[in-house]
Short mmCIF file of C-alpha atoms and ligand atoms in Angstrom, two decimals:
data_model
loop_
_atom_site.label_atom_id
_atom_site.label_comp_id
_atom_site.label_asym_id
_atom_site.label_seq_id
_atom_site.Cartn_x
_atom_site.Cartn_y
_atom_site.Cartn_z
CA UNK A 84 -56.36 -111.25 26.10
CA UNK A 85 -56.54 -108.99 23.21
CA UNK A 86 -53.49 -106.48 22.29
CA UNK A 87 -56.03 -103.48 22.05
CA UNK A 88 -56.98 -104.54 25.95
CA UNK A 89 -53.45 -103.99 27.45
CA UNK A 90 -52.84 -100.80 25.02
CA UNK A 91 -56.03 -99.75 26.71
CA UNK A 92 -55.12 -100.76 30.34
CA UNK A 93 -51.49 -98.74 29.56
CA UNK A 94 -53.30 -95.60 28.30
CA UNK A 95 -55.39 -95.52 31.67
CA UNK A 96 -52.40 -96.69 33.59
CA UNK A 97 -50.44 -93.17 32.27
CA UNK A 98 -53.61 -91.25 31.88
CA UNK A 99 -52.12 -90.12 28.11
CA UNK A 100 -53.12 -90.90 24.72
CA UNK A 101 -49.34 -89.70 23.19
CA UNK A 102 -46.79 -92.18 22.96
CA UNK A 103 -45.36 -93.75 25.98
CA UNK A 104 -41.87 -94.51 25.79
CA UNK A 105 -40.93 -98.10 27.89
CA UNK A 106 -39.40 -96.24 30.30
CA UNK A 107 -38.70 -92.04 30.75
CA UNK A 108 -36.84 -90.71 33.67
CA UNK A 109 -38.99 -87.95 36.47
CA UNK A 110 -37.26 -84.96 37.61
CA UNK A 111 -39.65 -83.49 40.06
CA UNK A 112 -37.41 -82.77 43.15
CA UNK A 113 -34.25 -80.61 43.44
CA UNK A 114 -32.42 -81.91 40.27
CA UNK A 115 -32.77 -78.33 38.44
CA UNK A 116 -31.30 -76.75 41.77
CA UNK A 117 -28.39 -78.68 42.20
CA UNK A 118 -27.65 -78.89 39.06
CA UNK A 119 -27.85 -75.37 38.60
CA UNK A 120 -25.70 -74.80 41.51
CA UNK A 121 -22.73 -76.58 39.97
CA UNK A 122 -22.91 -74.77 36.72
CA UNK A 123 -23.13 -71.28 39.09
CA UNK A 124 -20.18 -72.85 40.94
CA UNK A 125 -18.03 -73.52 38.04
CA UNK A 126 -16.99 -76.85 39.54
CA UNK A 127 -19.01 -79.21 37.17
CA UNK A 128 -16.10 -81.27 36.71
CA UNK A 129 -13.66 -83.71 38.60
CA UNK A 130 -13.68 -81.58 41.72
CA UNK A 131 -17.23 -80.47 43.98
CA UNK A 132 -18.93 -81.75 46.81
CA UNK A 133 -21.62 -83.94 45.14
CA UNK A 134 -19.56 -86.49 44.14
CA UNK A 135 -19.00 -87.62 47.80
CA UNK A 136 -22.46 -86.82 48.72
CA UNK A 137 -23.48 -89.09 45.93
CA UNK A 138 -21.28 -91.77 47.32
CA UNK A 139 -22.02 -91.36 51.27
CA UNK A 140 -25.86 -91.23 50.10
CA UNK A 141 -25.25 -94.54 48.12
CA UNK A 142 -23.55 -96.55 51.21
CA UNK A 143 -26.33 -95.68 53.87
CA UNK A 144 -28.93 -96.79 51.16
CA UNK A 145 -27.53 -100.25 50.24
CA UNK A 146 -25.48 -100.83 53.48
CA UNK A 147 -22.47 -100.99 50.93
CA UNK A 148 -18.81 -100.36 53.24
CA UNK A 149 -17.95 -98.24 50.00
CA UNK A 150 -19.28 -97.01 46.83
CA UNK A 151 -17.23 -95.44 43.97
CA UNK A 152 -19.29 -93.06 41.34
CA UNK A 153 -18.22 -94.30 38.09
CA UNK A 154 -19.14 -92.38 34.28
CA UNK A 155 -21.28 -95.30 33.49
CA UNK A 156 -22.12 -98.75 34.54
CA UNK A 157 -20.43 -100.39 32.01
CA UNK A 158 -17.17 -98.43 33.52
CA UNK A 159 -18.45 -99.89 37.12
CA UNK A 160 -18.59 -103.22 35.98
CA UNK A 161 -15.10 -102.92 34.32
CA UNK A 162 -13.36 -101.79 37.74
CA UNK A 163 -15.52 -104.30 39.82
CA UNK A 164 -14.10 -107.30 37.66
CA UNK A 165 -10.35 -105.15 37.69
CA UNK A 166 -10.40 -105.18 41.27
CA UNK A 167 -11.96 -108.54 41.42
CA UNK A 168 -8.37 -109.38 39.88
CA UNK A 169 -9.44 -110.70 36.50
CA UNK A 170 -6.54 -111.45 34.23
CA UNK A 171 -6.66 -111.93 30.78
CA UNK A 172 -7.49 -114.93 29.18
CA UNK A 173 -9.20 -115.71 32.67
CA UNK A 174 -13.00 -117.00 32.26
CA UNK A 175 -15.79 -115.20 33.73
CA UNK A 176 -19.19 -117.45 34.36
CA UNK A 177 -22.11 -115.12 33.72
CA UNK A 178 -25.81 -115.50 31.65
CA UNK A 179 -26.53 -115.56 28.49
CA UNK A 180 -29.34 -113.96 29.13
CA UNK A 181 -28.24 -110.29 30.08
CA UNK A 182 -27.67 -106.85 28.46
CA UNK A 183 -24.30 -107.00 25.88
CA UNK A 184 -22.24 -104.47 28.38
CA UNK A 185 -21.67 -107.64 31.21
CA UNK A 186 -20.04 -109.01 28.32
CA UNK A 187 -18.28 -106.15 26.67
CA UNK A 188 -16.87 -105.15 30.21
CA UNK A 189 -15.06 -108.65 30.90
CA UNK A 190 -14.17 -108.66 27.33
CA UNK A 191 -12.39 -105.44 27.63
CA UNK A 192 -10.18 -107.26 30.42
CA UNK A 193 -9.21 -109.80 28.36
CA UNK A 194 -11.24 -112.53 30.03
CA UNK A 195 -14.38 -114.29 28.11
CA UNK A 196 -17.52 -115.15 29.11
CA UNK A 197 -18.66 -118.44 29.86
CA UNK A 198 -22.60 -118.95 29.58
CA UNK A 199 -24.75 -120.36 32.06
CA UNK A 200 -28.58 -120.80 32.21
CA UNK A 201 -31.04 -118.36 34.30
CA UNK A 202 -33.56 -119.56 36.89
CA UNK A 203 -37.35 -119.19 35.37
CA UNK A 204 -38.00 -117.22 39.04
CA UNK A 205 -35.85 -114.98 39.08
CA UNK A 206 -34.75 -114.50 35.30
CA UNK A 207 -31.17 -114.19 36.98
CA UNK A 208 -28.17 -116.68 37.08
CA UNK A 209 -29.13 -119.98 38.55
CA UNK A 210 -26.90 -121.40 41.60
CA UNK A 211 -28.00 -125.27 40.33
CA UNK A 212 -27.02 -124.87 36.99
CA UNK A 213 -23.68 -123.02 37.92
CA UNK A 214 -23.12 -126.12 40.37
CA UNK A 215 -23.51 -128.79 37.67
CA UNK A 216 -21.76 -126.56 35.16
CA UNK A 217 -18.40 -126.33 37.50
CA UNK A 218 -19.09 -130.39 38.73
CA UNK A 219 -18.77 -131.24 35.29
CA UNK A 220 -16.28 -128.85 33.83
CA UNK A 221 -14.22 -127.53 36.22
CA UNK A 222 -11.51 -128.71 38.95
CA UNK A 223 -9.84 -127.06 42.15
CA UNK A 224 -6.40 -125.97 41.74
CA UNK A 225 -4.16 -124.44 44.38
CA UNK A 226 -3.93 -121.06 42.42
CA UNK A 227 -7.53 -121.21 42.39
CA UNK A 228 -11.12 -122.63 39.57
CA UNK A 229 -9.65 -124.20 36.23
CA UNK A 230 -11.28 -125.28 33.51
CA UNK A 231 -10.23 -129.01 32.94
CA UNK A 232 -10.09 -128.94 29.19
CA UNK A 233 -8.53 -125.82 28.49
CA UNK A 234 -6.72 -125.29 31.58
CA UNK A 235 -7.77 -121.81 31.87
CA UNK A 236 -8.83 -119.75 34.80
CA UNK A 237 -12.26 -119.23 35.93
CA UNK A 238 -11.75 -116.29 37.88
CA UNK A 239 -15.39 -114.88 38.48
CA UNK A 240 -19.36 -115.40 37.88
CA UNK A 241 -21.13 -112.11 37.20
CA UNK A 242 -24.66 -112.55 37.87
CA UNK A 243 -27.47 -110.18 36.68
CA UNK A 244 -30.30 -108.89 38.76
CA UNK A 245 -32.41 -108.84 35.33
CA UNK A 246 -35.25 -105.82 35.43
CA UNK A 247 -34.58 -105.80 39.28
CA UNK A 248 -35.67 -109.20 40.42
CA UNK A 249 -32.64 -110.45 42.64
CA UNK A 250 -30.76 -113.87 42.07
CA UNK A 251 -30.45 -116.63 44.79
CA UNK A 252 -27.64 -114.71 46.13
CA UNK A 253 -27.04 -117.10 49.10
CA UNK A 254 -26.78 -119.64 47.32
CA UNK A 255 -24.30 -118.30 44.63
CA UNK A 256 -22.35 -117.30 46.92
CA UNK A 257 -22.38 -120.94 48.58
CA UNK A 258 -20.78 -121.71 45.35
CA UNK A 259 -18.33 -119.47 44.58
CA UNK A 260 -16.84 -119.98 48.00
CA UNK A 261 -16.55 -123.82 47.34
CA UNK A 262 -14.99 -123.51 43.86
CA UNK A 263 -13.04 -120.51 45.65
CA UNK A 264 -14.30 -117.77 42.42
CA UNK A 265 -15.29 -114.58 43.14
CA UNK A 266 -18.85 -113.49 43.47
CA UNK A 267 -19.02 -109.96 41.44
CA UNK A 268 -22.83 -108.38 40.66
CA UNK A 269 -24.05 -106.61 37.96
CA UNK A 270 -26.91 -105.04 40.02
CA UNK A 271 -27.09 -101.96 37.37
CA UNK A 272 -31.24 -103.02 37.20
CA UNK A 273 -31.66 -103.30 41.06
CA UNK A 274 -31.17 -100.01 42.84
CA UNK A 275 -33.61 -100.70 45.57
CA UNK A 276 -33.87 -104.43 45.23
CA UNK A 277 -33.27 -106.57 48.45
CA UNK A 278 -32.15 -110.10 48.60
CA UNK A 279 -33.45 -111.27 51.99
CA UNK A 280 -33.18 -107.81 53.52
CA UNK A 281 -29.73 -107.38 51.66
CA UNK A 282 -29.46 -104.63 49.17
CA UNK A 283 -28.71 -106.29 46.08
CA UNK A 284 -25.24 -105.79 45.82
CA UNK A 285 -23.49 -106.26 48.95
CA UNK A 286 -23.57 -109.75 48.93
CA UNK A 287 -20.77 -110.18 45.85
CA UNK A 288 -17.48 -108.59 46.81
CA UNK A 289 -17.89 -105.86 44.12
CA UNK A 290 -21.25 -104.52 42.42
CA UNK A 291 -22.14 -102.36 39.75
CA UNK A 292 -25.05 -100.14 39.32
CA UNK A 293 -25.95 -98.44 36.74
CA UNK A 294 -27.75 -94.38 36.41
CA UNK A 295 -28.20 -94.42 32.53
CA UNK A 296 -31.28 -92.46 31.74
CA UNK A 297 -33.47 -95.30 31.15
CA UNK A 298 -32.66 -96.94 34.98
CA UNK A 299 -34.89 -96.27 38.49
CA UNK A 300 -32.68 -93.25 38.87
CA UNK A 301 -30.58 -91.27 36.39
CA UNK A 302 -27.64 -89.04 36.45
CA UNK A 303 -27.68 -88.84 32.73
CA UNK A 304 -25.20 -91.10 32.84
CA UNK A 305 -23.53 -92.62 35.37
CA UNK A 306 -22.46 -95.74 37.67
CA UNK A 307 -21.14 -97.00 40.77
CA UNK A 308 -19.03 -99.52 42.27
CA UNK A 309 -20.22 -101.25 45.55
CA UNK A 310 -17.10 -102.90 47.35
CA UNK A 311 -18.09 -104.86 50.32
CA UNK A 312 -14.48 -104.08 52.10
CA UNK A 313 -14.01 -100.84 52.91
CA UNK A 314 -9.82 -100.80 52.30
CA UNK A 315 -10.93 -102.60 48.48
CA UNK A 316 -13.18 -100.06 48.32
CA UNK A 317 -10.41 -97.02 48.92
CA UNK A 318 -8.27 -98.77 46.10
CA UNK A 319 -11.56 -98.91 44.02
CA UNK A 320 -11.27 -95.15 44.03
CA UNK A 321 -7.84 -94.90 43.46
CA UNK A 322 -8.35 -96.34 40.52
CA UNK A 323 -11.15 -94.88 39.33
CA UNK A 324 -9.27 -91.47 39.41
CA UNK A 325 -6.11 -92.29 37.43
CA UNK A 326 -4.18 -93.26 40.98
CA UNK A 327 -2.58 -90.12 41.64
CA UNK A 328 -1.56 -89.85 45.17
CA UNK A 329 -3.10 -86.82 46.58
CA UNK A 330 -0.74 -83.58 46.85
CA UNK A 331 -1.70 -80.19 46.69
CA UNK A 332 -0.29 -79.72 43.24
CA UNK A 333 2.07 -82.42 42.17
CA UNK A 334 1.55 -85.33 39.58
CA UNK A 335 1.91 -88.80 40.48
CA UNK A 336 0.51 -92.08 39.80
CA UNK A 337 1.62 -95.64 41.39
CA UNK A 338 -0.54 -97.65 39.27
CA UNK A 339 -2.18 -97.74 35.68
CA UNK A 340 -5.42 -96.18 36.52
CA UNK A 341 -8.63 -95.48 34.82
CA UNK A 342 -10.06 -92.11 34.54
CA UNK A 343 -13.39 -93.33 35.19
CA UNK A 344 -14.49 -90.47 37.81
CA UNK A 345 -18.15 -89.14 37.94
CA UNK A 346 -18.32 -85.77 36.70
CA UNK A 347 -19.50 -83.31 39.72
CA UNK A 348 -22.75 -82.43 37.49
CA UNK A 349 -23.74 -85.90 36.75
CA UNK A 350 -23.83 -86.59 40.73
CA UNK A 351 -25.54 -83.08 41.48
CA UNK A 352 -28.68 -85.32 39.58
CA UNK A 353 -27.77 -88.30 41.51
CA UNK A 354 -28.18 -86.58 44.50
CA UNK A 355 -31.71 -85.05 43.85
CA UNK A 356 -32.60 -88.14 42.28
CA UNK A 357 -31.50 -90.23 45.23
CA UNK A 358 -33.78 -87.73 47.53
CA UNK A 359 -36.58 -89.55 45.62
CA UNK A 360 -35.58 -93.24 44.73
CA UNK A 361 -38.06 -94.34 47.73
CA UNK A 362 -41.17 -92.67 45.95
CA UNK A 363 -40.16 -94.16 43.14
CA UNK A 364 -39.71 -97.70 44.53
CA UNK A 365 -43.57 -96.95 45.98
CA UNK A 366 -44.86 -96.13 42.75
CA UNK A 367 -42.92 -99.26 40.73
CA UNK A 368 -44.56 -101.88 42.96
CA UNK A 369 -47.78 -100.05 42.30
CA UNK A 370 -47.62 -100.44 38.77
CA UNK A 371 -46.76 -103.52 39.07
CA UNK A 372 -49.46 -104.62 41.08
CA UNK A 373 -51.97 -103.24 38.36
CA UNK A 374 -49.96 -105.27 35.82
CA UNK A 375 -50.24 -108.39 38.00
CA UNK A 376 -54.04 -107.93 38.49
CA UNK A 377 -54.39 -107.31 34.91
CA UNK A 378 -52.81 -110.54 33.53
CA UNK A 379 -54.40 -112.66 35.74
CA UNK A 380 -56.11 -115.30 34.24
CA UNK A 381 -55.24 -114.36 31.15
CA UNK A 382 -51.90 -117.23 30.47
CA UNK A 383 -49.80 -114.75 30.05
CA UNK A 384 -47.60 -114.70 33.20
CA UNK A 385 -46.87 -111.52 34.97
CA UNK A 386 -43.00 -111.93 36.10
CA UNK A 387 -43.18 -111.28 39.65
CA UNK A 388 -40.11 -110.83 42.29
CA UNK A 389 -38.75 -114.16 43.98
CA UNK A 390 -40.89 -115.05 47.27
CA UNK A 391 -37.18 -114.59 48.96
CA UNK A 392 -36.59 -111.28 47.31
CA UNK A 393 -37.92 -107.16 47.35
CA UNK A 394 -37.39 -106.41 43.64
CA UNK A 395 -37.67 -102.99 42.62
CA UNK A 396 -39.53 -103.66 39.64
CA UNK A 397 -37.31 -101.36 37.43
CA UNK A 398 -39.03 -103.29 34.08
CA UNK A 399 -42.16 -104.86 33.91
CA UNK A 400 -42.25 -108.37 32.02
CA UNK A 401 -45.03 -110.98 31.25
CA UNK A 402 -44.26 -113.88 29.81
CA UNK A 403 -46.32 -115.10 26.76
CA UNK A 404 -48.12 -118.21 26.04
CA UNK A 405 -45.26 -118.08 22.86
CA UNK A 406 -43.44 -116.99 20.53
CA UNK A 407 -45.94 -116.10 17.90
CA UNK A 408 -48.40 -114.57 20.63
CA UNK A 409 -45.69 -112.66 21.79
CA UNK A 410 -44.70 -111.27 18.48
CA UNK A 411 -48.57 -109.92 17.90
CA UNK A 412 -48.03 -108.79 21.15
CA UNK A 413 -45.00 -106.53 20.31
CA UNK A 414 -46.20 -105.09 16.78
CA UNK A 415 -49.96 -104.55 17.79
CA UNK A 416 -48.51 -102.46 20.78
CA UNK A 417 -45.88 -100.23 18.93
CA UNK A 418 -48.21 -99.57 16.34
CA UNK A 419 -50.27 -98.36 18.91
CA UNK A 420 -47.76 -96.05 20.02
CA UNK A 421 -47.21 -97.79 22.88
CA UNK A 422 -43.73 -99.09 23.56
CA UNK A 423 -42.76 -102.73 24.48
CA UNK A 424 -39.78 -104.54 23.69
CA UNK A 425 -38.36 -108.34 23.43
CA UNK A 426 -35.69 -109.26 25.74
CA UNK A 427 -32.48 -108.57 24.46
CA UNK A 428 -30.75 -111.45 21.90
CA UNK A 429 -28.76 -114.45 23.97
CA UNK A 430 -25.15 -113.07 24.07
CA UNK A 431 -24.40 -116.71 22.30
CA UNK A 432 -25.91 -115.31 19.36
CA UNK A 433 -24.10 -112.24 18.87
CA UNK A 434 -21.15 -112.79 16.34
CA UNK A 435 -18.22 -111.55 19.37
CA UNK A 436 -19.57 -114.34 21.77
CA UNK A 437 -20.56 -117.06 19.49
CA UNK A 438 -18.40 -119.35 19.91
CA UNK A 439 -17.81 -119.27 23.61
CA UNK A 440 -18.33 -122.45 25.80
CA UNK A 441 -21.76 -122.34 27.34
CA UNK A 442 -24.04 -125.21 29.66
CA UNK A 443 -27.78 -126.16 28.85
CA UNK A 444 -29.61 -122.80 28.04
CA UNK A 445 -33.28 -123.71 28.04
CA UNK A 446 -34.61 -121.39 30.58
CA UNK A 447 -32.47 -118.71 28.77
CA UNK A 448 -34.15 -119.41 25.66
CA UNK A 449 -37.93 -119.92 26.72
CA UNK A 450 -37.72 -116.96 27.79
CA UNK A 451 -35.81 -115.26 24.96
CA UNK A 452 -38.76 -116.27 22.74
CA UNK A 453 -41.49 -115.27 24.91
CA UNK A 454 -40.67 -112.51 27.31
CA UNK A 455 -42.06 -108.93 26.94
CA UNK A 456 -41.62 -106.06 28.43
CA UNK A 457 -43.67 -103.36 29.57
CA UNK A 458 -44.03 -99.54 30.04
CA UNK A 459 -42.73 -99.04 33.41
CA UNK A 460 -41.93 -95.58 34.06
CA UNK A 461 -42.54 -94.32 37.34
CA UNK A 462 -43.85 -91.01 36.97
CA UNK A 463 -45.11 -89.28 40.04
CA UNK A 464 -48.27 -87.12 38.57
CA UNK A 465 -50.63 -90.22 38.29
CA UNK A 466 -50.20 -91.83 41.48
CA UNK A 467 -50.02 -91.07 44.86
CA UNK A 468 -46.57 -91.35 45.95
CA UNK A 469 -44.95 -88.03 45.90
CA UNK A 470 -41.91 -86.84 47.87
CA UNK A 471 -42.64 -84.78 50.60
C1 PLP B 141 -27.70 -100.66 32.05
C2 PLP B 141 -26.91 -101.88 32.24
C3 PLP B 141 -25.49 -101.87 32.38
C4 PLP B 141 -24.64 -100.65 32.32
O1 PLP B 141 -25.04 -99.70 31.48
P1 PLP B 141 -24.42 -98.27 31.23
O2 PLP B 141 -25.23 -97.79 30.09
O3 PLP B 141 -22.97 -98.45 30.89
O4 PLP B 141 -24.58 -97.42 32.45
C5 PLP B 141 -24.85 -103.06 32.60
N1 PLP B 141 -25.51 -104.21 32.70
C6 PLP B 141 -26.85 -104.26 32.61
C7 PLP B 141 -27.53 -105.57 32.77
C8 PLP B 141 -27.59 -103.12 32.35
O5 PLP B 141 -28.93 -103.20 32.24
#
């Protein structure tokens, strides 16, 4: 396959000859009119009505028993692993192979990361290697998962849902039960992903998701916890909201919080945006589709969801014959004017998270060299998908 092809199959795809970003957001319902209505309101702030709506919209989509609208995924993941009861200088088992803010938010509890390889299905943490990672390193306590040679804690694993496609959840969970860690997910790629009919999400005991503006859905910025018990789920918000104890105009706190609320404009776009996640969940697997049918035959290998697993196909990614192809791949495309982009760096190579402890990373690092991905914005005026 020749570079020129695809930038020619991408120009078609978006019917454009400008630039096309990797991914852009679409406002084409009601975002306009209810964000309007807040400004008209006055009540863009801490207090309005779309905050809840936001949330109560976001528990009947992913069957979550409580969600908790956060400033920014990042800020989700940092309450999740919080209320997951993460100490510091606890260890946290997640990929290498991830965006830096799993990291940074486990890092900001005091906790590091320890790095363990993805499965080549599903890009995402893999149960086996977790297993033999724990059998080898790890041993049972009665106050919980300790790491034999430096006696510390392993309090969590944190996998990543990467561009959408959802990890072997079951079996994850399998694990964490038997080494007795908790299971929290970084689901800020999968809004509308679905592990065997599960939202992505509701299978750890916390979640984040993330509405940055490059994500299925957008609230400029934004983020949510998912709690899978509903009393977790009411501290969740207490926190998030500086735990003051509601009273009509008194101040007080019972606990450090974090002032971590979702600002009442931000959700007014959630809302309208959430009124069209399903077209856009239509229109991602359509462009996928033409993806797939386009690389076939070609050795480079469309990344497709998990035969266990809905993804929502947030980012498209083909994986290169290697690393050299790939690299053509990249500058022949940008130059172009038509934007792809490597997978992000191994958090092993970035100078904070060098020297953690870490398993075998090969899958991690195949695909590190030869992953690409692809324009995958899901805008409504090409195909046929609109919300009614
Ligand atoms: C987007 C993203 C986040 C959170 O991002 P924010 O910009 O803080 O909303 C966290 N983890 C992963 C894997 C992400 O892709």
């Amino acid at each position: 396959m020749q570079s020129s092809e695809l930038v020619g199959f991408i120009r078609d795809l978006y019917r454009t000859k400008d630039f096309i970003p990797l991914h852009a957001p679409t406002f084409s319902g009601n975002e306009l009119r209810y964000v309007t209505e807040t400004i008209e309101s006055t009540f863009v702030s801490s207090v309005g009505k779309y905050v809840d709506e936001f949330e109560r919209k976001m528990e009947q989509f992913t069957g979550a028993a409580k969600a908790v609208a956060t400033v920014n995924g990042t800020a989700a993941l940092h309450t999740a692993l919080y209320m997951a009861g993460v100490l510091p200088g606890d260890f946290v088992i997640t990929q290498a192979l991830t965006f830096v803010a799993t990291c940074n938010a486990l890092h900001h509890m005091g906790a590091e990361p320890i790095f363990v390889d993805v499965s080549e299905v599903s890009l995402s943490l893999c149960p086996m290697a977790l297993e033999n990672y724990l059998d080898e390193n790890a041993e049972i306590r009665e106050e919980g998962c300790f790491h034999k040679k430096t006696g510390r804690r392993i309090k969590a694993v944190v996998p990543m849902h990467s561009f959408g496609h959802p990890a072997q959840l079951d079996e994850l969970f399998a694990v964490c039960i038997k080494w007795n860690v908790t299971l929290v997910e970084d689901a800020a790629e999968s809004l509308g992903s679905y592990y065997k009919g599960k939202h992505t999400g509701t299978i750890g005991e916390f979640a984040a998701l993330s509405f940055n503006g490059n994500k299925i859905i957008t609230t400029g910025g934004g983020g949510m916890v998912l709690c899978k018990s509903f009393e977790l789920g009411k501290r969740t918000k207490h926190v998030t909201t500086t735990a003051k104890v509601p009273h009509p105009y008194e101040f007080y706190h019972d606990e450090p919080g974090f002032n971590y609320r979702l600002p009442n404009i931000n959700a007014a776009l959630g809302c309208a945006q959430m009124e069209m996640l399903d077209a856009f969940l239509l229109n991602k697997r359509e462009i996928a589709s033409r993806y797939e049918t386009f690389f076939a035959g070609t050795g480079f290998q469309f990344v497709k969801e998990p035969d266990y697993a809905c993804s929502n196909y947030w980012l498209n990614a083909v994986i290169c014959p290697d690393e050299k192809v790939r690299d053509d791949l990249l500058k022949a495309t940008n130059e172009a004017g038509v934007m792809t982009r490597p997978i992000w760096k191994l958090m092993n190579r970035l100078p904070m998270f060098e020297d953690c402890l870490r398993g075998e990373l090969d899958n991690s690092i195949t695909i590190e060299q030869r992953l690409c991905n692809l324009p995958s914005s899901s805008s409504l005026t090409f195909l046929s998908h609109k919300y009614e």
